[in-house]
CSV table of C-alpha atoms in Angstrom, one decimal:
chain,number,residue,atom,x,y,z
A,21,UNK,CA,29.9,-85.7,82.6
A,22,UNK,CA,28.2,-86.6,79.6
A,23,UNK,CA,24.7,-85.7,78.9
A,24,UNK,CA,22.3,-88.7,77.0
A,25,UNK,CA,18.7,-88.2,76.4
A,26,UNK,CA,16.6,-90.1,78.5
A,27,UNK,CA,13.8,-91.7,76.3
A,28,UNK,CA,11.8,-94.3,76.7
A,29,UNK,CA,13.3,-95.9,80.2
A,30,UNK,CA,13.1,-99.3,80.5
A,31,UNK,CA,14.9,-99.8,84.6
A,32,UNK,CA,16.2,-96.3,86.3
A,33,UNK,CA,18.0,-96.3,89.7
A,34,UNK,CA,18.6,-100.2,89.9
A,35,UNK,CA,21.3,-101.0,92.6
A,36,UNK,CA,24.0,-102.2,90.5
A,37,UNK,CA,24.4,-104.7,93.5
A,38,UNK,CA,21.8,-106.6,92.9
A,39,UNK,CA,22.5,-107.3,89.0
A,40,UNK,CA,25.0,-109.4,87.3
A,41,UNK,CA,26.1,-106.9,84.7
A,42,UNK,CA,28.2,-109.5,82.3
A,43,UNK,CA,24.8,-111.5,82.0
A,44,UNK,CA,22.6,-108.6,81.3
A,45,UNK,CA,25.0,-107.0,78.8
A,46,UNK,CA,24.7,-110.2,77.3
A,47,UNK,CA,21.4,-110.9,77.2
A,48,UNK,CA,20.9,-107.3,75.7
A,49,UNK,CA,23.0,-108.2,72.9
A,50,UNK,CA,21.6,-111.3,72.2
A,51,UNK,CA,17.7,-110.1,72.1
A,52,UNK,CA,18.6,-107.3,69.5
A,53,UNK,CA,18.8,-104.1,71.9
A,54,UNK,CA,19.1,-100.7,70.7
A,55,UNK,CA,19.6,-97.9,73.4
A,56,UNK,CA,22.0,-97.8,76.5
A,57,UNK,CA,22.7,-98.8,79.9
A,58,UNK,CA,24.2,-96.7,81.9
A,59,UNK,CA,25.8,-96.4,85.4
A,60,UNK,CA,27.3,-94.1,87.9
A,61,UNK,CA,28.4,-94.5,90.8
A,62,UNK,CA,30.3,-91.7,93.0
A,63,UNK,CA,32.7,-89.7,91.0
A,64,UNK,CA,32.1,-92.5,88.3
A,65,UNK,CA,29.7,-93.1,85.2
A,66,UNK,CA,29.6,-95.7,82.2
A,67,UNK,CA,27.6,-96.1,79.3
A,68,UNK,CA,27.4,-98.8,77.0
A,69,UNK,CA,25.2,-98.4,73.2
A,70,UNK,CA,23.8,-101.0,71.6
A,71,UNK,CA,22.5,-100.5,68.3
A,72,UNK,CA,20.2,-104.5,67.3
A,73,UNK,CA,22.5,-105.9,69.8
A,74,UNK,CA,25.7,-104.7,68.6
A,75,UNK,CA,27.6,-103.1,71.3
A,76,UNK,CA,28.7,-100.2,69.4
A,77,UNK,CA,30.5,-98.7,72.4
A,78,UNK,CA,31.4,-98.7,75.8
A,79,UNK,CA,32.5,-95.3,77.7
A,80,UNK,CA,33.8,-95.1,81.2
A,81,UNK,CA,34.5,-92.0,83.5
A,82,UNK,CA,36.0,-91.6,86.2
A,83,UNK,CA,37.2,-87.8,87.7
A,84,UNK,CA,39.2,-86.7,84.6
A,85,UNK,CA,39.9,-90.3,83.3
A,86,UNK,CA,38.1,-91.3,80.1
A,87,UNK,CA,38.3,-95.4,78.9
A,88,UNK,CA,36.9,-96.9,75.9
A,89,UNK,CA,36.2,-100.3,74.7
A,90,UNK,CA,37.3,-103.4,77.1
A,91,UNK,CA,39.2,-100.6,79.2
A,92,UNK,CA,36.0,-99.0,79.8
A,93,UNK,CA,34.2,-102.2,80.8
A,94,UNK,CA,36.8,-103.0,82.9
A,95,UNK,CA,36.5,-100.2,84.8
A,96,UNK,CA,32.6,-100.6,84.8
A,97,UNK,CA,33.0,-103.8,86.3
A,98,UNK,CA,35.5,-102.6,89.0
A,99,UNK,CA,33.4,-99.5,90.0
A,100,UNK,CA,30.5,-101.4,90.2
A,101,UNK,CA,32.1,-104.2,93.0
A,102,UNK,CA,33.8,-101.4,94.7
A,103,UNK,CA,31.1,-98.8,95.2
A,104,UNK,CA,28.1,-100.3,93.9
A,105,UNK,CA,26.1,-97.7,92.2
A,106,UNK,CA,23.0,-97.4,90.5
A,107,UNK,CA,21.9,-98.8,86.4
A,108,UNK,CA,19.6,-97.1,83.9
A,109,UNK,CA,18.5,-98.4,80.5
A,110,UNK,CA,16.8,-96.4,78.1
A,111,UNK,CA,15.4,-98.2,74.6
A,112,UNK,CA,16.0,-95.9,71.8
A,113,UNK,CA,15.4,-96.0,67.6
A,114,UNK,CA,18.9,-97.2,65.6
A,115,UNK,CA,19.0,-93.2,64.6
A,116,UNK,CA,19.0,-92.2,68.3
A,117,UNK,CA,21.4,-94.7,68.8
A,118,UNK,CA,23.9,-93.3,66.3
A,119,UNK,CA,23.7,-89.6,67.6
A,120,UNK,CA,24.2,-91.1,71.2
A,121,UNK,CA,27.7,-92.6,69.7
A,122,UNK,CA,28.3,-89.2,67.9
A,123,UNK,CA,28.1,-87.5,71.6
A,124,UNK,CA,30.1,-89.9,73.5
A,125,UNK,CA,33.0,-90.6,70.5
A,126,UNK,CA,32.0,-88.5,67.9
A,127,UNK,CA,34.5,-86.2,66.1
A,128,UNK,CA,34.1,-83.0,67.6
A,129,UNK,CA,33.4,-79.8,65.1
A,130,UNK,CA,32.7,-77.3,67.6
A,131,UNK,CA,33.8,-78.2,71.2
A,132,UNK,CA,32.2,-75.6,73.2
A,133,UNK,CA,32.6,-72.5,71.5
A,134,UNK,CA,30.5,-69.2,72.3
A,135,UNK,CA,27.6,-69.7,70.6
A,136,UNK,CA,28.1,-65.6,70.1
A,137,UNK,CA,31.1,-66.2,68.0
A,138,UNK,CA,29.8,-68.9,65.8
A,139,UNK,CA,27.8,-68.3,62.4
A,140,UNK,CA,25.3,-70.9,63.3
A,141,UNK,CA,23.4,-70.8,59.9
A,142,UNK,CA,26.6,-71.4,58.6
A,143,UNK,CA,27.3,-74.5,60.7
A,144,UNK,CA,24.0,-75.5,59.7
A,145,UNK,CA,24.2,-75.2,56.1
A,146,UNK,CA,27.6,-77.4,56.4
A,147,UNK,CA,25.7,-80.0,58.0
A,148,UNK,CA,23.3,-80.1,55.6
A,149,UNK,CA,26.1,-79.8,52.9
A,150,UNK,CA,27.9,-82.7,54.5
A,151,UNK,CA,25.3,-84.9,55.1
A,152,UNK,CA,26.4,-84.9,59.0
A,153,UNK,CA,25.4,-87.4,60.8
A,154,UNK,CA,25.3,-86.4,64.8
A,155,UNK,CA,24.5,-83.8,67.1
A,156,UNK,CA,24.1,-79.9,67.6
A,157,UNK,CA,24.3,-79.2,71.7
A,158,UNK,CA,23.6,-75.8,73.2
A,159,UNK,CA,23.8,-75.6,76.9
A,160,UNK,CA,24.8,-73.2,79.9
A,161,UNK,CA,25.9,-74.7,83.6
A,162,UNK,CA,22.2,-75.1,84.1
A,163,UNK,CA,20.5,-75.9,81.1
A,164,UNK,CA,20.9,-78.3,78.2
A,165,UNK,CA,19.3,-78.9,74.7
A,166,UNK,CA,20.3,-80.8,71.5
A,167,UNK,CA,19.1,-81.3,67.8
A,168,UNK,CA,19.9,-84.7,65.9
A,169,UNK,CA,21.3,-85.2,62.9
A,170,UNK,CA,20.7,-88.0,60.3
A,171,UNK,CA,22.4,-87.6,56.3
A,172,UNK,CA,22.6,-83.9,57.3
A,173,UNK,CA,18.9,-83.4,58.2
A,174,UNK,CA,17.2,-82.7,62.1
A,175,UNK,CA,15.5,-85.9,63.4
A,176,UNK,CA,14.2,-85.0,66.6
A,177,UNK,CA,15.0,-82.6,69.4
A,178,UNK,CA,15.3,-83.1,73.0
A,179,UNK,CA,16.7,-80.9,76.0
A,180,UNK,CA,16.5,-81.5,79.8
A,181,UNK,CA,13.2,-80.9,80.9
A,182,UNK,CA,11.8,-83.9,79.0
A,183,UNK,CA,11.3,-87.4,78.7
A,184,UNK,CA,10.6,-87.5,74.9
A,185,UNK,CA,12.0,-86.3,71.8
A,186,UNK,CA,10.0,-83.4,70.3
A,187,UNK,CA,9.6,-82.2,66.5
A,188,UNK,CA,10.7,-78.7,67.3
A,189,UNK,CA,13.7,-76.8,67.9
A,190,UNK,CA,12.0,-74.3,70.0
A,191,UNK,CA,13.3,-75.1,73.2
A,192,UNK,CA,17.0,-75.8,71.5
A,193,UNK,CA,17.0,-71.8,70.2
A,194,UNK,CA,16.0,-70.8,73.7
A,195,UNK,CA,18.9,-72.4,75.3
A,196,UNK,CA,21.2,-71.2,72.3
A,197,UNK,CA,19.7,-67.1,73.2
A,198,UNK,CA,20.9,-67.8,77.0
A,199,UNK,CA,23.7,-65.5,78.0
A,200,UNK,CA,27.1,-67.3,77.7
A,201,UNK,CA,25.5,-70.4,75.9
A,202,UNK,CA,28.2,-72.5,74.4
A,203,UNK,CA,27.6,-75.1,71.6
A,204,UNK,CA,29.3,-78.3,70.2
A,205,UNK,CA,29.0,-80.4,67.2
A,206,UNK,CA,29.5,-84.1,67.3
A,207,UNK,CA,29.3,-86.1,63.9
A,208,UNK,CA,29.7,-90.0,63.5
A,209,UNK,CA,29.6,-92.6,60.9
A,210,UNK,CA,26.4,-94.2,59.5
A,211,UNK,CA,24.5,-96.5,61.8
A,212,UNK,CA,25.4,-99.4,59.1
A,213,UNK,CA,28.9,-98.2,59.7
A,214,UNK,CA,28.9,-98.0,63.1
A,215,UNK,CA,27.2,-102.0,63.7
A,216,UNK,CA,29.9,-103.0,62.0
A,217,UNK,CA,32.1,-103.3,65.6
A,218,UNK,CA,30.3,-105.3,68.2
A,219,UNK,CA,32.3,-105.2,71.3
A,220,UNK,CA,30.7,-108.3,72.9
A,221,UNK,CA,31.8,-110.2,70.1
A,222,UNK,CA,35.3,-108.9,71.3
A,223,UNK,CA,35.8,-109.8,74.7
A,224,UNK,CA,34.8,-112.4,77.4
A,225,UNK,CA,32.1,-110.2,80.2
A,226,UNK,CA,32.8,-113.2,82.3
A,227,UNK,CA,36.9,-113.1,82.1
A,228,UNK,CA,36.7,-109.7,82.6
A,229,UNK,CA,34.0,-109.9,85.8
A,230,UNK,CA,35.8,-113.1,87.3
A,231,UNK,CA,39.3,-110.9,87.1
A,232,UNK,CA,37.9,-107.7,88.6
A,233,UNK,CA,36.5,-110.0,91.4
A,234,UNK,CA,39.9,-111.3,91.9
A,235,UNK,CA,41.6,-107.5,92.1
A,236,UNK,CA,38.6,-106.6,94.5
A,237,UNK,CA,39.5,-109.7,96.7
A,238,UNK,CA,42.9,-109.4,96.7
A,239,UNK,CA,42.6,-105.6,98.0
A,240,UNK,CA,40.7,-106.8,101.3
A,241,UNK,CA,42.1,-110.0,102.1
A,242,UNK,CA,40.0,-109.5,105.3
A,243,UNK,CA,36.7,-110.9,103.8
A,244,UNK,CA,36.5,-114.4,103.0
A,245,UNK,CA,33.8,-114.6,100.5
A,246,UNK,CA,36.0,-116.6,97.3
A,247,UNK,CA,35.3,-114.9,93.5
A,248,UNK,CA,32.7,-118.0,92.8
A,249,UNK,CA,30.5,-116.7,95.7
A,250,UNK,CA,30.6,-113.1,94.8
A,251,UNK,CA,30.2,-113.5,91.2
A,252,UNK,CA,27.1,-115.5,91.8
A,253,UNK,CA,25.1,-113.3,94.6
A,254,UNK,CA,23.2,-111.3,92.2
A,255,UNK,CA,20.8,-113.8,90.7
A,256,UNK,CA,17.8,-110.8,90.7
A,257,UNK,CA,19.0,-110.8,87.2
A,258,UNK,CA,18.0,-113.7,86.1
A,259,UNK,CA,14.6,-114.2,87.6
A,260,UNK,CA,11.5,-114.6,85.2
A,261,UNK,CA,9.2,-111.2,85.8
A,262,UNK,CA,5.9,-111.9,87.2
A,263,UNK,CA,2.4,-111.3,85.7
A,264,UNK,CA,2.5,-107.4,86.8
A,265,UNK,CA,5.9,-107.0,85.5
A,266,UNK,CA,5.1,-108.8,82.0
A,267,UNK,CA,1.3,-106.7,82.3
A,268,UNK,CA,3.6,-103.4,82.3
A,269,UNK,CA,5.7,-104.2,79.7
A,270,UNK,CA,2.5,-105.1,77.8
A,271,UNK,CA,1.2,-101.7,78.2
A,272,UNK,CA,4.6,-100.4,77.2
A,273,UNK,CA,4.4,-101.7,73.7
A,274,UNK,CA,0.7,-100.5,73.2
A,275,UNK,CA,2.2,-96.8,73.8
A,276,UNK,CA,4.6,-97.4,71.3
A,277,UNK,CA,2.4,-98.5,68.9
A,278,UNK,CA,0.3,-95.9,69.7
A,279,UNK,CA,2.3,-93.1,68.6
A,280,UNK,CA,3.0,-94.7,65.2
A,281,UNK,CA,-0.6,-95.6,64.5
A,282,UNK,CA,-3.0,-94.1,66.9
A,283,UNK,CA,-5.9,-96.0,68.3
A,284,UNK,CA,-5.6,-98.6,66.1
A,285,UNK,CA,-1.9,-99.6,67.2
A,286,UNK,CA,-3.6,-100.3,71.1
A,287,UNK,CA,-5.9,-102.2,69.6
A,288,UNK,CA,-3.5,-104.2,67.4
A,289,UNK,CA,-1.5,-104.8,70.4
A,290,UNK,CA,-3.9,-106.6,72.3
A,291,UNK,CA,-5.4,-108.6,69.7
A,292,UNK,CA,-2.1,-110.5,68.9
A,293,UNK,CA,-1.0,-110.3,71.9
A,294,UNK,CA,-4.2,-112.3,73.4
A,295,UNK,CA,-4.3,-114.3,69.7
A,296,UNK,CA,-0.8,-115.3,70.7
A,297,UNK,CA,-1.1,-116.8,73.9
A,298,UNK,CA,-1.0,-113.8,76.4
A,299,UNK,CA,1.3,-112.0,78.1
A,300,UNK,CA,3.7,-114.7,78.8
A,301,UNK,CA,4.6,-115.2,75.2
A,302,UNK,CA,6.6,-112.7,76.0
A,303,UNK,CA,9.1,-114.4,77.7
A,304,UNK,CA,10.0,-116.8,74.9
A,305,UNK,CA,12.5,-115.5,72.5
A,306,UNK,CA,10.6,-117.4,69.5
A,307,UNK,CA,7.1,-116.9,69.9
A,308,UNK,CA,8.3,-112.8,70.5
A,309,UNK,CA,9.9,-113.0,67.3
A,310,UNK,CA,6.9,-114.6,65.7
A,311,UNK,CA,4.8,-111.5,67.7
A,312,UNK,CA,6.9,-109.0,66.4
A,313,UNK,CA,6.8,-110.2,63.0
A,314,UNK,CA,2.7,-110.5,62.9
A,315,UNK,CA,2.6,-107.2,64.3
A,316,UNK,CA,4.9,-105.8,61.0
A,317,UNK,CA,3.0,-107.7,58.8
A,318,UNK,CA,-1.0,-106.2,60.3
A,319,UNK,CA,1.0,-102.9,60.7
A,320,UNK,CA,1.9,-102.9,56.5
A,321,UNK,CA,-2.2,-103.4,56.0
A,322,UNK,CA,-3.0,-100.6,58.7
A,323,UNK,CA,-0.6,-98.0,57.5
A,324,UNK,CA,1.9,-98.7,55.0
A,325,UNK,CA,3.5,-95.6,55.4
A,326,UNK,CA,4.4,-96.0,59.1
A,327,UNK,CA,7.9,-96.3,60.2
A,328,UNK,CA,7.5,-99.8,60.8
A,329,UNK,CA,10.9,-101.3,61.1
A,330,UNK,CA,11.8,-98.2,63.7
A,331,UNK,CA,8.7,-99.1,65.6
A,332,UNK,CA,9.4,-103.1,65.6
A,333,UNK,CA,12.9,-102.5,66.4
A,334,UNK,CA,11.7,-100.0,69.5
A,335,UNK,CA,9.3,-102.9,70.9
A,336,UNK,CA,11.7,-105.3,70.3
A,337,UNK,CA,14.4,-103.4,72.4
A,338,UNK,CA,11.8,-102.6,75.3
A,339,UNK,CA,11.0,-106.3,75.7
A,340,UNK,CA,14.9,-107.1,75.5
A,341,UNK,CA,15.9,-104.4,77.7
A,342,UNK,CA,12.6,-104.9,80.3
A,343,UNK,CA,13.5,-108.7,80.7
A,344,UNK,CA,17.5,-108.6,80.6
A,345,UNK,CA,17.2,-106.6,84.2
């Protein structure tokens, strides 16, 4: 079971039953998403990264079985007709993104050793040394913490009795001074490197949904629904949100500019939101873009040293990721 910080969730605990996965996947890609969706289902999970839209990697599990790339969608697909399951998405920064590739396909450095029998400020200083970019996980059966790793430098810090990531390693040295704590290293390319694949650009969702609809069928010749009907019952995916839904994910983007400019970034919000048009702006891809790149431009004037490509690129993905379920 692999362990991904949950930050900033956009859908949790969606019945994968009443989704058409090949058209949200796509519509993900399409609106410049970074994050993941995930899904589980019985002895089963899948996650897929996107990184501006870029599928950067699809991992599947199932019991001892691991599947990457089309394999792993495959099986997504095929899990998800046979036992249904649940879908999470979570928006995340481009960094976050990366260290969430480096722990589901990242080259392992440590896989689990004692953290008692490791120099850890030596593993630290050949991070540093190596410009790692990645993850540092200490956990126990119960507990579970990890620091991020960006040109060989922490970035955040997150463990699992949180929502958010944290500027502190506190929690991450209390998990590493557990009895029989264990620790793993996961490093990965650059993100620049790493957008470089885009797996939707690589296969055909559709193909692939239409021919595990056909395997499914073909097991239980029994039922009569044909592949065009079953393909086509979940259309939940595709409906237009209503006012509440669009008011939620309004309120959404005021916390994220929030925590990159205070006050002042609630404020900013509103005003081009309202200046715009209103809410439903929101649900054309043109007059978002055009909203997004007001909101950089008034963001420069506010506070020019903000982060103000990763905060555009995290409103961009909530909206995305908020309307593509």
């Amino acid at each position: 079971m692999y362990f991904l910080p949950k930050v900033n969730p956009l859908y949790e605990q969606i019945s994968a039953n009443k989704t058409f996965l090949p058209n949200i996947l796509e519509k993900l890609g399409k609106g410049h998403f970074t994050g993941y969706l995930s899904h589980s289902a019985q002895n089963s999970e899948s996650y897929c990264i996107f990184a501006k839209g870029k599928l950067i990697c699809a991992v599947s599990t199932e019991g001892k079985r691991d599947k990457t790339g089309f394999e792993a969608i495959i099986l997504l697909f095929d899990r998800i007709l046979s036992s249904g399951g649940e879908i999470n998405v979570y928006s995340m920064t481009p960094d976050l993104a990366m260290c969430a590739h480096a722990l589901l396909l990242g080259t392992k450095l440590l896989n689990g050793d004692e953290v008692r029998q490791v120099d850890i400020k030596n593993v630290f200083a050949r991070l540093k040394g190596q410009d790692m970019n990645g993850v540092v996980r200490f956990y126990t059966a119960e507990r579970s913490a990890m620091m991020f790793y960006k040109d060989g430098l922490p970035i955040g810090f997150y463990h699992d009795s949180i929502r958010t990531i944290e500027t502190t390693p506190d929690e991450a040295r209390k998990v590493a001074a557990l009895p029989g704590a264990r620790v793993e290293v996961c490093s990965t390319k650059t993100i620049e490197e790493l957008m470089l694949y885009d797996l939707l650009q690589m296969v055909n969702l559709h193909k692939l949904w239409e021919a595990a609809v056909e395997k499914r069928a073909s097991t239980q010749p029994r039922q009569h629904s044909s592949p065009e009907k079953m393909a086509a019952v979940p259309s939940i995916a595709i409906m237009e949100p209503g006012s509440e839904k669009l008011a939620e994910l309004v309120e959404d983007l005021k916390e994220v500019a929030m925590a990159y400019l205070s006050k002042e970034g609630r404020v900013l919000i509103e005003k081009c939101i309202r200046e715009a048009g209103g809410n439903s702006i929101l649900l054309d891809e043109d007059k978002t873009e055009a909203l997004l790149k007001r909101i950089e431009d008034e963001t420069r004037v506010i506070d020019s040293d903000a982060r103000i490509e990763e905060m555009v690129d995290l409103m961009r993905s909530e909206i995305v990721g908020r309307l593509a379920v």
